[in-house]
Coordinates of C-alpha atoms (C1' of nucleotides) in Angstrom, one line a residue:
Chain A
M55 CA 11.2 27.7 -3.8
K56 CA 7.9 27.9 -2.1
S57 CA 8.6 25.1 0.3
E58 CA 5.6 23.2 -0.6
A59 CA 6.4 19.6 0.2
N60 CA 10.0 19.8 -0.6
Q61 CA 11.7 18.1 2.2
V62 CA 11.6 19.0 5.8
D63 CA 8.7 21.5 5.7
Q64 CA 5.9 19.0 5.8
T65 CA 2.6 19.9 7.4
S66 CA 1.3 17.6 10.0
R67 CA -1.4 16.5 7.7
E68 CA 1.2 15.4 5.1
K69 CA 3.3 13.7 7.8
L70 CA 0.3 11.7 8.9
M71 CA -0.6 10.6 5.4
K72 CA 2.9 9.5 4.7
S73 CA 3.2 7.5 7.8
A74 CA -0.2 6.1 7.3
E75 CA 0.6 4.9 3.9
H76 CA 3.7 3.3 5.0
L77 CA 2.3 1.6 8.0
F78 CA -1.0 0.5 6.4
A79 CA 1.0 -1.1 3.6
E80 CA 3.2 -2.9 6.1
R81 CA 0.9 -4.1 8.8
G82 CA -2.6 -3.7 7.4
Y83 CA -5.5 -1.6 8.6
D84 CA -6.5 -3.3 11.8
G85 CA -2.8 -4.0 12.5
V86 CA -2.0 -0.4 12.9
S87 CA -3.4 1.9 15.6
V88 CA -4.0 5.6 15.2
R89 CA -1.4 6.1 17.9
D90 CA 1.1 4.2 15.9
I91 CA 0.6 6.4 12.9
A92 CA 0.7 9.6 14.9
N93 CA 3.8 8.4 16.7
D94 CA 5.5 7.5 13.5
A95 CA 4.6 10.9 12.1
G96 CA 5.8 12.7 15.2
V97 CA 2.5 14.4 15.8
N98 CA -0.4 14.1 18.2
S99 CA -2.8 11.4 17.6
A100 CA -5.8 13.6 17.9
L101 CA -4.9 15.2 14.6
V102 CA -6.2 12.2 12.8
G103 CA -9.6 13.1 14.0
Y104 CA -9.0 16.8 13.3
Y105 CA -7.9 16.4 9.7
F106 CA -9.5 13.2 8.5
G107 CA -12.4 12.7 10.8
G108 CA -11.1 9.4 12.0
K109 CA -9.1 6.4 11.0
E110 CA -11.2 5.4 8.1
G111 CA -11.1 8.9 6.7
L112 CA -7.3 8.8 6.8
L113 CA -7.2 5.6 5.0
A114 CA -9.6 6.8 2.3
E115 CA -7.5 9.9 1.8
V116 CA -4.3 8.0 1.4
Y117 CA -5.9 5.5 -0.9
T118 CA -7.6 8.1 -3.0
Q119 CA -4.4 10.2 -3.4
R120 CA -2.3 7.2 -4.3
C121 CA -4.9 5.9 -6.8
G122 CA -4.9 9.3 -8.5
L123 CA -1.2 9.2 -9.0
L124 CA -1.3 5.7 -10.3
R125 CA -4.2 6.4 -12.6
D126 CA -2.5 9.5 -14.0
E127 CA 0.8 7.6 -14.7
R128 CA -1.0 4.9 -16.5
A129 CA -3.0 7.3 -18.6
Q130 CA 0.0 9.2 -19.5
L131 CA 1.9 6.2 -20.6
L132 CA -1.0 5.0 -22.6
A133 CA -1.3 8.4 -24.2
E134 CA 2.4 8.3 -25.2
Y135 CA 1.9 4.9 -26.8
S136 CA -1.0 6.3 -28.7
A137 CA 0.8 9.4 -30.0
G138 CA -0.2 10.4 -33.5
G139 CA -3.4 8.5 -33.5
K140 CA -1.6 5.2 -33.7
T141 CA -3.2 2.2 -32.0
P142 CA -0.9 0.8 -29.3
S143 CA 0.1 -2.8 -29.5
L144 CA -0.9 -5.3 -26.9
E145 CA 2.6 -5.2 -25.3
E146 CA 2.4 -1.5 -25.1
V147 CA -1.0 -1.4 -23.4
L148 CA 0.1 -4.0 -20.9
D149 CA 3.3 -2.0 -20.3
A150 CA 1.4 1.2 -19.7
F151 CA -0.8 -0.6 -17.2
I152 CA 1.9 -2.6 -15.4
T153 CA 4.8 -0.3 -15.2
P154 CA 3.4 2.3 -12.8
S155 CA 2.2 -0.4 -10.5
L156 CA 5.6 -1.9 -10.2
E157 CA 7.4 1.3 -9.8
S158 CA 5.1 3.2 -7.5
A159 CA 8.2 4.1 -5.5
R160 CA 8.8 7.4 -7.1
N161 CA 6.7 9.8 -5.0
G162 CA 8.4 10.0 -1.7
E163 CA 9.7 6.6 -0.9
G164 CA 6.4 4.7 -0.8
R165 CA 7.4 1.2 -1.6
R166 CA 5.0 -0.5 -3.9
S167 CA 2.4 0.5 -1.4
L168 CA -0.8 1.0 -3.4
P169 CA -1.3 -2.6 -4.6
H170 CA -0.2 -3.7 -1.2
I171 CA -2.7 -1.5 0.5
R172 CA -5.3 -2.5 -2.0
S173 CA -4.9 -6.2 -1.4
I174 CA -4.9 -5.8 2.3
L175 CA -8.1 -3.9 2.3
A176 CA -9.7 -6.4 0.0
A177 CA -9.7 -8.7 2.9
E178 CA -9.8 -6.6 6.0
N179 CA -12.2 -3.8 5.3
S180 CA -14.0 -4.9 2.3
S181 CA -17.0 -2.7 2.6
L182 CA -15.0 0.4 2.7
L183 CA -12.7 -0.8 0.0
E184 CA -15.4 -1.6 -2.4
K185 CA -16.6 1.9 -2.3
L186 CA -13.1 3.3 -2.7
V187 CA -12.3 1.0 -5.6
A188 CA -15.5 1.9 -7.4
E189 CA -14.8 5.6 -6.9
N190 CA -11.2 5.5 -7.9
F191 CA -10.5 2.7 -10.3
D192 CA -13.5 1.5 -12.3
E193 CA -13.2 4.3 -14.8
S194 CA -9.5 3.7 -15.3
S195 CA -10.1 0.0 -15.6
K196 CA -12.6 0.4 -18.3
I197 CA -10.2 2.5 -20.4
F198 CA -7.7 -0.2 -20.3
V199 CA -10.1 -3.0 -20.9
K200 CA -11.3 -1.1 -24.0
A201 CA -7.7 -0.7 -25.2
L202 CA -7.0 -4.4 -24.6
G203 CA -10.2 -5.3 -26.5
K204 CA -9.0 -3.3 -29.4
C205 CA -5.8 -5.2 -29.6
L206 CA -7.7 -8.5 -29.3
P207 CA -10.7 -8.4 -31.6
Q208 CA -10.9 -12.1 -31.8
L209 CA -11.9 -12.3 -28.1
T210 CA -15.2 -11.7 -26.5
H211 CA -15.6 -8.9 -24.1
E212 CA -15.9 -11.4 -21.3
D213 CA -12.7 -13.1 -22.3
V214 CA -10.9 -9.8 -22.1
L215 CA -12.4 -9.1 -18.7
W216 CA -11.3 -12.4 -17.4
R217 CA -7.8 -12.0 -18.6
F218 CA -7.7 -8.5 -17.2
H219 CA -8.7 -10.0 -13.9
F220 CA -5.9 -12.5 -14.1
L221 CA -3.5 -9.6 -15.0
L222 CA -4.6 -7.8 -11.8
G223 CA -3.9 -11.0 -9.9
T224 CA -0.3 -11.2 -11.1
I225 CA 0.3 -7.5 -10.2
Y226 CA -1.2 -7.7 -6.7
Y227 CA 0.4 -10.9 -5.8
T228 CA 3.7 -9.6 -6.9
A229 CA 3.3 -6.7 -4.6
T230 CA 1.8 -8.6 -1.8
G231 CA 3.6 -11.9 -1.6
P232 CA 7.0 -11.6 -3.2
H233 CA 8.6 -13.7 -0.5
R234 CA 7.6 -17.1 -1.7
I235 CA 9.1 -17.1 -5.1
K236 CA 12.1 -15.4 -3.7
A237 CA 12.6 -18.2 -1.2
L238 CA 11.9 -20.9 -3.8
S239 CA 14.4 -19.5 -6.2
R240 CA 16.9 -18.8 -3.4
G241 CA 16.8 -15.1 -4.3
R242 CA 17.3 -15.3 -8.0
C243 CA 13.7 -14.3 -8.8
D244 CA 13.1 -11.0 -7.2
P245 CA 9.6 -9.5 -7.7
S246 CA 10.8 -6.3 -6.0
D247 CA 12.9 -5.6 -9.0
P248 CA 10.6 -3.9 -11.5
A249 CA 12.7 -4.4 -14.6
A250 CA 13.2 -8.1 -14.0
T251 CA 9.6 -8.6 -13.2
K252 CA 8.4 -6.8 -16.3
E253 CA 10.8 -8.8 -18.4
E254 CA 9.1 -12.0 -17.3
L255 CA 5.6 -10.8 -16.8
I256 CA 5.0 -9.1 -20.2
P257 CA 5.8 -12.1 -22.4
F258 CA 3.7 -14.2 -20.1
L259 CA 0.8 -11.9 -20.3
V260 CA 1.1 -11.3 -24.0
A261 CA 0.9 -15.0 -24.6
G262 CA -2.0 -15.4 -22.2
F263 CA -4.0 -12.6 -23.7
T264 CA -3.5 -13.8 -27.2
A265 CA -4.6 -17.4 -26.4
P266 CA -7.6 -18.6 -28.3
S267 CA -10.9 -17.6 -26.9
A268 CA -12.4 -19.8 -24.2
A269 CA -15.9 -18.3 -24.3
K270 CA -18.7 -20.7 -24.2
G271 CA -20.6 -18.8 -26.8
N272 CA -17.9 -19.5 -29.2
K273 CA -19.3 -22.7 -30.6
R274 CA -16.5 -23.7 -32.8
R275 CA -13.5 -22.9 -30.9
G276 CA -11.6 -25.9 -32.2
R277 CA -10.4 -27.0 -28.8
G278 CA -10.1 -30.5 -27.8
R279 CA -6.9 -29.6 -26.2
G280 CA -5.5 -27.0 -28.5
N281 CA -1.7 -27.0 -28.2
G282 CA -2.0 -28.0 -24.6
T283 CA 0.1 -31.0 -25.0
V284 CA 3.7 -30.0 -25.2
K285 CA 6.1 -32.2 -27.1
S286 CA 7.8 -33.9 -24.2
Chain B
M712 CA -21.3 -45.2 14.9
K713 CA -18.4 -43.5 16.3
S714 CA -19.8 -40.0 15.8
E715 CA -16.6 -38.5 14.7
A716 CA -17.4 -35.4 12.7
N717 CA -20.4 -36.7 11.0
Q718 CA -22.9 -33.9 11.1
V719 CA -24.4 -32.4 14.1
D720 CA -22.1 -34.0 16.6
Q721 CA -19.2 -31.6 16.4
T722 CA -16.9 -31.2 19.3
S723 CA -16.4 -27.7 20.5
R724 CA -12.9 -27.9 19.1
E725 CA -14.2 -28.5 15.7
K726 CA -16.8 -25.8 16.0
L727 CA -14.2 -23.4 16.9
M728 CA -12.0 -24.3 14.0
K729 CA -14.9 -24.1 11.6
S730 CA -15.9 -20.7 12.8
A731 CA -12.4 -19.4 12.9
E732 CA -11.8 -20.4 9.3
H733 CA -14.9 -18.7 8.2
L734 CA -14.4 -15.5 10.1
F735 CA -10.7 -15.2 9.4
A736 CA -11.3 -15.6 5.8
E737 CA -14.0 -13.0 5.9
R738 CA -12.6 -10.3 8.1
G739 CA -8.9 -11.0 8.5
Y740 CA -6.9 -12.0 11.6
D741 CA -6.9 -8.7 13.4
G742 CA -10.4 -8.0 12.3
V743 CA -11.8 -10.9 14.3
S744 CA -11.7 -11.3 18.1
V745 CA -11.6 -14.5 20.0
R746 CA -15.0 -13.6 21.4
D747 CA -16.4 -13.3 17.9
I748 CA -15.1 -16.7 17.0
A749 CA -16.4 -18.4 20.1
N750 CA -19.7 -16.6 19.8
D751 CA -20.1 -17.8 16.2
A752 CA -19.2 -21.3 17.2
G753 CA -21.6 -21.1 20.1
V754 CA -19.1 -22.0 22.7
N755 CA -17.2 -20.2 25.4
S756 CA -14.3 -18.1 24.4
A757 CA -12.0 -19.5 26.9
L758 CA -11.9 -22.7 24.9
V759 CA -9.6 -21.0 22.4
G760 CA -7.0 -20.8 25.1
Y761 CA -7.7 -24.3 26.3
Y762 CA -7.5 -26.0 23.0
F763 CA -5.1 -23.9 20.9
G764 CA -3.2 -21.9 23.5
G765 CA -4.4 -18.7 22.1
K766 CA -5.5 -16.9 19.0
E767 CA -2.4 -17.5 17.0
G768 CA -2.5 -21.2 17.8
L769 CA -6.0 -21.4 16.5
L770 CA -5.0 -19.7 13.3
A771 CA -2.0 -22.0 12.9
E772 CA -4.2 -25.0 13.4
V773 CA -6.8 -23.9 10.9
Y774 CA -4.2 -23.0 8.4
T775 CA -2.2 -26.1 8.8
Q776 CA -5.2 -28.4 8.5
R777 CA -6.6 -26.6 5.4
C778 CA -3.2 -26.7 3.8
G779 CA -2.9 -30.4 4.4
L780 CA -6.2 -31.0 2.7
L781 CA -5.4 -28.8 -0.2
R782 CA -2.0 -30.3 -0.6
D783 CA -3.4 -33.8 -0.6
E784 CA -6.0 -33.0 -3.1
R785 CA -3.5 -31.6 -5.4
A786 CA -1.1 -34.5 -5.0
Q787 CA -3.9 -37.0 -5.7
L788 CA -5.0 -35.2 -8.8
L789 CA -1.4 -35.1 -10.1
A790 CA -1.0 -38.8 -9.3
E791 CA -4.2 -39.6 -11.3
Y792 CA -2.9 -37.7 -14.2
S793 CA 0.4 -39.5 -13.9
A794 CA -1.2 -43.0 -13.8
G795 CA 0.7 -45.7 -15.6
G796 CA 4.0 -43.8 -15.6
K797 CA 2.7 -41.3 -18.2
T798 CA 3.9 -37.8 -18.0
P799 CA 1.0 -35.4 -17.5
S800 CA 0.5 -32.6 -20.0
L801 CA 0.8 -29.0 -19.1
E802 CA -2.9 -28.6 -18.9
E803 CA -3.2 -31.5 -16.6
V804 CA -0.5 -30.3 -14.2
L805 CA -2.2 -26.9 -14.1
D806 CA -5.5 -28.5 -13.6
A807 CA -4.3 -30.6 -10.7
F808 CA -2.9 -27.5 -9.1
I809 CA -5.8 -25.1 -9.7
T810 CA -8.8 -27.2 -9.2
P811 CA -8.5 -27.9 -5.5
S812 CA -7.9 -24.2 -4.9
L813 CA -11.1 -23.2 -6.6
E814 CA -13.2 -25.8 -5.1
S815 CA -12.1 -25.9 -1.5
A816 CA -15.7 -25.8 -0.6
R817 CA -16.1 -29.5 -0.1
N818 CA -15.1 -30.0 3.5
G819 CA -17.8 -28.4 5.4
E820 CA -18.8 -25.3 3.6
G821 CA -15.6 -23.4 3.8
R822 CA -15.8 -21.1 0.9
R823 CA -12.6 -20.8 -0.9
S824 CA -11.1 -19.9 2.4
L825 CA -7.5 -21.1 2.2
P826 CA -6.2 -18.8 -0.5
H827 CA -8.2 -16.1 1.1
I828 CA -6.7 -16.7 4.5
R829 CA -3.4 -17.0 3.0
S830 CA -3.5 -13.7 1.2
I831 CA -4.8 -12.0 4.2
L832 CA -2.0 -13.2 6.4
A833 CA 0.5 -12.2 3.8
A834 CA -0.2 -8.7 4.8
E835 CA -1.3 -8.8 8.4
N836 CA 0.7 -11.2 10.2
S837 CA 3.6 -11.8 7.9
S838 CA 6.0 -13.3 10.4
L839 CA 3.7 -16.0 11.5
L840 CA 2.6 -16.6 8.0
E841 CA 6.0 -17.1 6.5
K842 CA 6.7 -19.8 9.0
L843 CA 3.4 -21.5 8.2
V844 CA 3.9 -21.3 4.5
A845 CA 7.4 -22.7 4.7
E846 CA 6.1 -25.5 6.8
N847 CA 3.1 -26.4 4.8
F848 CA 3.6 -25.4 1.2
D849 CA 7.2 -25.2 0.0
E850 CA 7.5 -28.9 -0.5
S851 CA 4.2 -29.1 -2.4
S852 CA 5.3 -26.2 -4.5
K853 CA 8.5 -27.8 -5.5
I854 CA 6.7 -30.8 -6.7
F855 CA 4.6 -28.8 -9.0
V856 CA 7.4 -26.6 -10.2
K857 CA 9.2 -29.7 -11.1
A858 CA 6.3 -31.2 -13.0
L859 CA 5.8 -27.9 -14.8
G860 CA 9.5 -27.8 -15.7
K861 CA 9.2 -31.3 -17.2
C862 CA 6.4 -30.1 -19.4
L863 CA 8.4 -27.1 -20.5
P864 CA 11.9 -28.2 -21.2
Q865 CA 12.6 -25.1 -23.4
L866 CA 12.3 -22.8 -20.3
T867 CA 14.9 -22.0 -17.8
H868 CA 14.2 -22.9 -14.2
E869 CA 13.8 -19.3 -13.4
D870 CA 11.2 -18.8 -16.1
V871 CA 9.2 -21.6 -14.6
L872 CA 9.4 -20.1 -11.2
W873 CA 8.3 -16.7 -12.4
R874 CA 5.4 -18.2 -14.2
F875 CA 4.5 -20.3 -11.2
H876 CA 4.5 -17.1 -9.2
F877 CA 2.1 -15.5 -11.7
L878 CA -0.1 -18.5 -11.5
L879 CA -0.3 -18.1 -7.8
G880 CA -1.3 -14.5 -8.3
T881 CA -4.2 -15.4 -10.4
I882 CA -5.5 -17.9 -7.9
Y883 CA -5.1 -15.8 -4.9
Y884 CA -6.6 -12.8 -6.5
T885 CA -9.5 -14.8 -7.7
A886 CA -10.2 -15.9 -4.2
T887 CA -9.5 -12.5 -2.6
G888 CA -10.9 -9.9 -4.9
P889 CA -13.6 -11.4 -7.1
H890 CA -15.8 -8.3 -6.7
R891 CA -14.1 -6.1 -9.1
I892 CA -14.4 -8.1 -12.3
K893 CA -17.9 -9.1 -11.2
A894 CA -18.8 -5.4 -11.1
L895 CA -17.0 -4.5 -14.3
S896 CA -18.8 -7.3 -16.1
R897 CA -22.1 -6.6 -14.5
G898 CA -22.1 -10.1 -13.0
R899 CA -21.3 -12.0 -16.1
C900 CA -17.8 -13.0 -15.1
D901 CA -18.1 -14.7 -11.8
P902 CA -14.8 -15.9 -10.2
S903 CA -16.8 -17.7 -7.5
D904 CA -17.9 -20.2 -10.1
P905 CA -15.1 -22.7 -10.2
A906 CA -16.0 -24.3 -13.6
A907 CA -16.3 -20.9 -15.3
T908 CA -13.1 -19.7 -13.8
K909 CA -11.2 -22.8 -14.8
E910 CA -12.5 -22.6 -18.3
E911 CA -11.0 -19.2 -18.7
L912 CA -7.9 -19.6 -16.6
I913 CA -6.5 -22.8 -18.0
P914 CA -6.1 -21.6 -21.6
F915 CA -4.7 -18.3 -20.4
L916 CA -2.1 -20.1 -18.3
V917 CA -1.3 -22.7 -20.9
A918 CA -0.5 -19.9 -23.3
G919 CA 1.4 -18.0 -20.8
F920 CA 3.5 -20.9 -19.7
T921 CA 4.3 -21.9 -23.3
A922 CA 5.4 -18.5 -24.2
P923 CA 9.0 -18.2 -25.4
S924 CA 11.5 -17.9 -22.6
A925 CA 12.3 -14.5 -21.4
A926 CA 15.4 -15.4 -19.5
K927 CA 18.3 -13.0 -20.2
G928 CA 20.7 -15.9 -20.5
N929 CA 18.8 -17.2 -23.5
K930 CA 20.6 -15.3 -26.2
R931 CA 18.8 -16.7 -29.1
R932 CA 15.2 -16.9 -28.2
G933 CA 13.7 -16.9 -31.6
R934 CA 11.5 -14.0 -32.5
G935 CA 11.8 -10.5 -31.1
R936 CA 8.2 -10.0 -30.2
G937 CA 6.6 -13.3 -31.1
N938 CA 3.1 -12.8 -32.1
G939 CA 2.6 -9.9 -29.8
T940 CA 1.0 -7.7 -32.4
V941 CA -2.3 -9.1 -33.3
K942 CA -3.7 -8.7 -36.8
S943 CA -6.1 -5.9 -36.4
Chain C
dC94 C1' -2.8 46.2 20.7
dC95 C1' -7.0 42.8 20.7
dC96 C1' -9.8 39.6 18.5
dT97 C1' -10.7 35.8 15.5
dT98 C1' -9.4 31.7 13.5
dA99 C1' -6.6 27.7 12.8
dT100 C1' -3.7 24.2 14.7
dT101 C1' -1.7 21.3 18.3
dC102 C1' -1.6 19.1 22.5
dG103 C1' -2.4 16.2 26.8
dA104 C1' -5.8 13.8 29.0
dA105 C1' -9.5 11.0 29.5
dC106 C1' -13.6 8.3 28.0
dG107 C1' -16.1 3.9 27.2
dA108 C1' -15.7 -0.1 24.7
dA109 C1' -13.4 -4.0 23.2
dT110 C1' -9.4 -6.8 23.2
dG111 C1' -6.4 -11.3 24.5
dC112 C1' -5.6 -14.0 28.2
dA113 C1' -5.7 -16.3 32.6
dT114 C1' -8.1 -18.4 36.4
dA115 C1' -11.4 -20.7 39.3
dA116 C1' -15.5 -23.0 39.7
dA117 C1' -19.0 -25.9 37.8
dA118 C1' -20.4 -29.8 35.0
dT119 C1' -19.7 -34.0 32.8
dA120 C1' -17.4 -38.2 31.7
dT121 C1' -14.4 -42.1 33.1
dA122 C1' -12.4 -45.5 36.2
dC123 C1' -12.2 -48.1 40.1
Chain D
dG849 C1' -20.7 -44.8 45.1
dT850 C1' -16.6 -42.5 45.2
dA851 C1' -12.6 -40.6 43.3
dT852 C1' -10.2 -38.9 39.4
dA853 C1' -9.8 -36.8 35.0
dT854 C1' -11.6 -34.1 31.4
dT855 C1' -14.4 -30.6 29.4
dT856 C1' -17.2 -26.4 29.8
dT857 C1' -18.7 -22.2 31.9
dA858 C1' -18.3 -17.8 34.2
dT859 C1' -15.8 -14.0 35.6
dG860 C1' -12.0 -10.8 36.1
dC861 C1' -7.8 -8.3 34.7
dA862 C1' -4.6 -5.5 32.4
dT863 C1' -4.1 -3.5 28.1
dT864 C1' -5.2 -1.2 24.0
dC865 C1' -8.4 0.7 20.9
dG866 C1' -10.7 5.0 18.3
dT867 C1' -12.6 9.0 19.5
dT868 C1' -13.7 13.3 22.0
dC869 C1' -13.0 17.4 24.8
dG870 C1' -11.1 21.6 26.6
dA871 C1' -7.0 24.1 27.1
dA872 C1' -2.8 25.9 25.1
dT873 C1' -0.2 27.8 21.2
dA874 C1' 0.4 30.1 16.7
dA875 C1' -1.0 33.1 12.9
dG876 C1' -3.1 37.0 10.9
dG877 C1' -6.1 41.1 10.2
dG878 C1' -8.2 45.2 12.3

DNA sequence: CCCTTATTCGAACGAATGCATAAAATATAC
DNA sequence: GTATATTTTATGCATTCGTTCGAATAAGGG
């Protein structure tokens, strides 16, 4: 036992990052002061400047680290589904992408913090965020978009991108605003339950992704209304 | 000519609300000061206290007004689709719900501000937001959930709620984080174009909503994986 | 032991915040 | 014209913000 980050023996730097992640996810970037974070971590607030150069640096560090974990988990799951050179099914690709997002509770106790932080920053601090996203996520996204495209050869690249965008929306909203559906359903739909969420989300997404292409370039895409009308 | 809110003849109150909507949507609640808003509106900052009782009151006023407009637009579209006692199709219900969200640019020039504001508040000021949402939206949501359920009798109520939740995610994320897909597609997918977004979103959602039920109670739900695997 | 380096701490800074108040300006009524 | 009510402006206040600085403490090598 080398007492790395086992339990009690955290360095001040680690304490700060942990508290920052927690508080940023809970109250947003502008909603939390450096003093709040340092207080929650039980260290002096000047350490934020010492270790991270300032509040923004602390945020960037937290975000980058979290992104790395998430990205690795996703890549590993995708690799498992691709074992033996097999091409993963659409369901499997979606599962590999979604599962780590819903269960990002493993390391420490960080509630589903990354998507939460991410969606907060999208609004509050968009300039900094865009840089962080580009640095940490674009590459990972491209891998999954490619995997999705391989499952869906009948779609244009743009179709896949659009639907990937919608997929992101469902994930982020599930992390950000779970209260509304919980209230509407009187507690019976609980987006904070990863298993239940996945059970509902995957079939929804599979069907959405396999819908006929909507690209304009697709001259003959039969539409009219497709099967839009449901027998009622 | 009563010079209500025609064009140039805005009252200071209106100017404040307009600027507040704009700035809140752009930088978040904590990210904007009362002075910023008043400055942008070209009026004195004390008017915020005079007219709205403070910053929170201003936000509540903006949010409530915007919600009312959105709710009315949605209701009107749904009524149009229900003309003559006919039951609207799934596509039509979705269209009635989505279109006003994507095009909330009409009044003034407010970019798609409401979903943006909404998603910001979800993180920043959740206590105030939850009250506002409950006051302004729950009733409207129930109407659409009911309309959706009528289109999808084979689904359980919980299924419909879950999918409605996913639908909200796609809308909010489209309003909040359009940059990522725009960058990934090198500008060819533009979520700020309502028509293009709808053309992609509606087929995706129709397919997702008509997917077989995923409810656990539904013992016999037909196929194990549906058409999840695509011919490749 | 001393000396160097890395950390931690308390205090303070200027700037910006939300809010309240009083005076000035304008409109309205008589 | 005068008095009253409404709207706008200007200013001040107490607080909090992120950051910086110098001193105090801990750690380690010679």
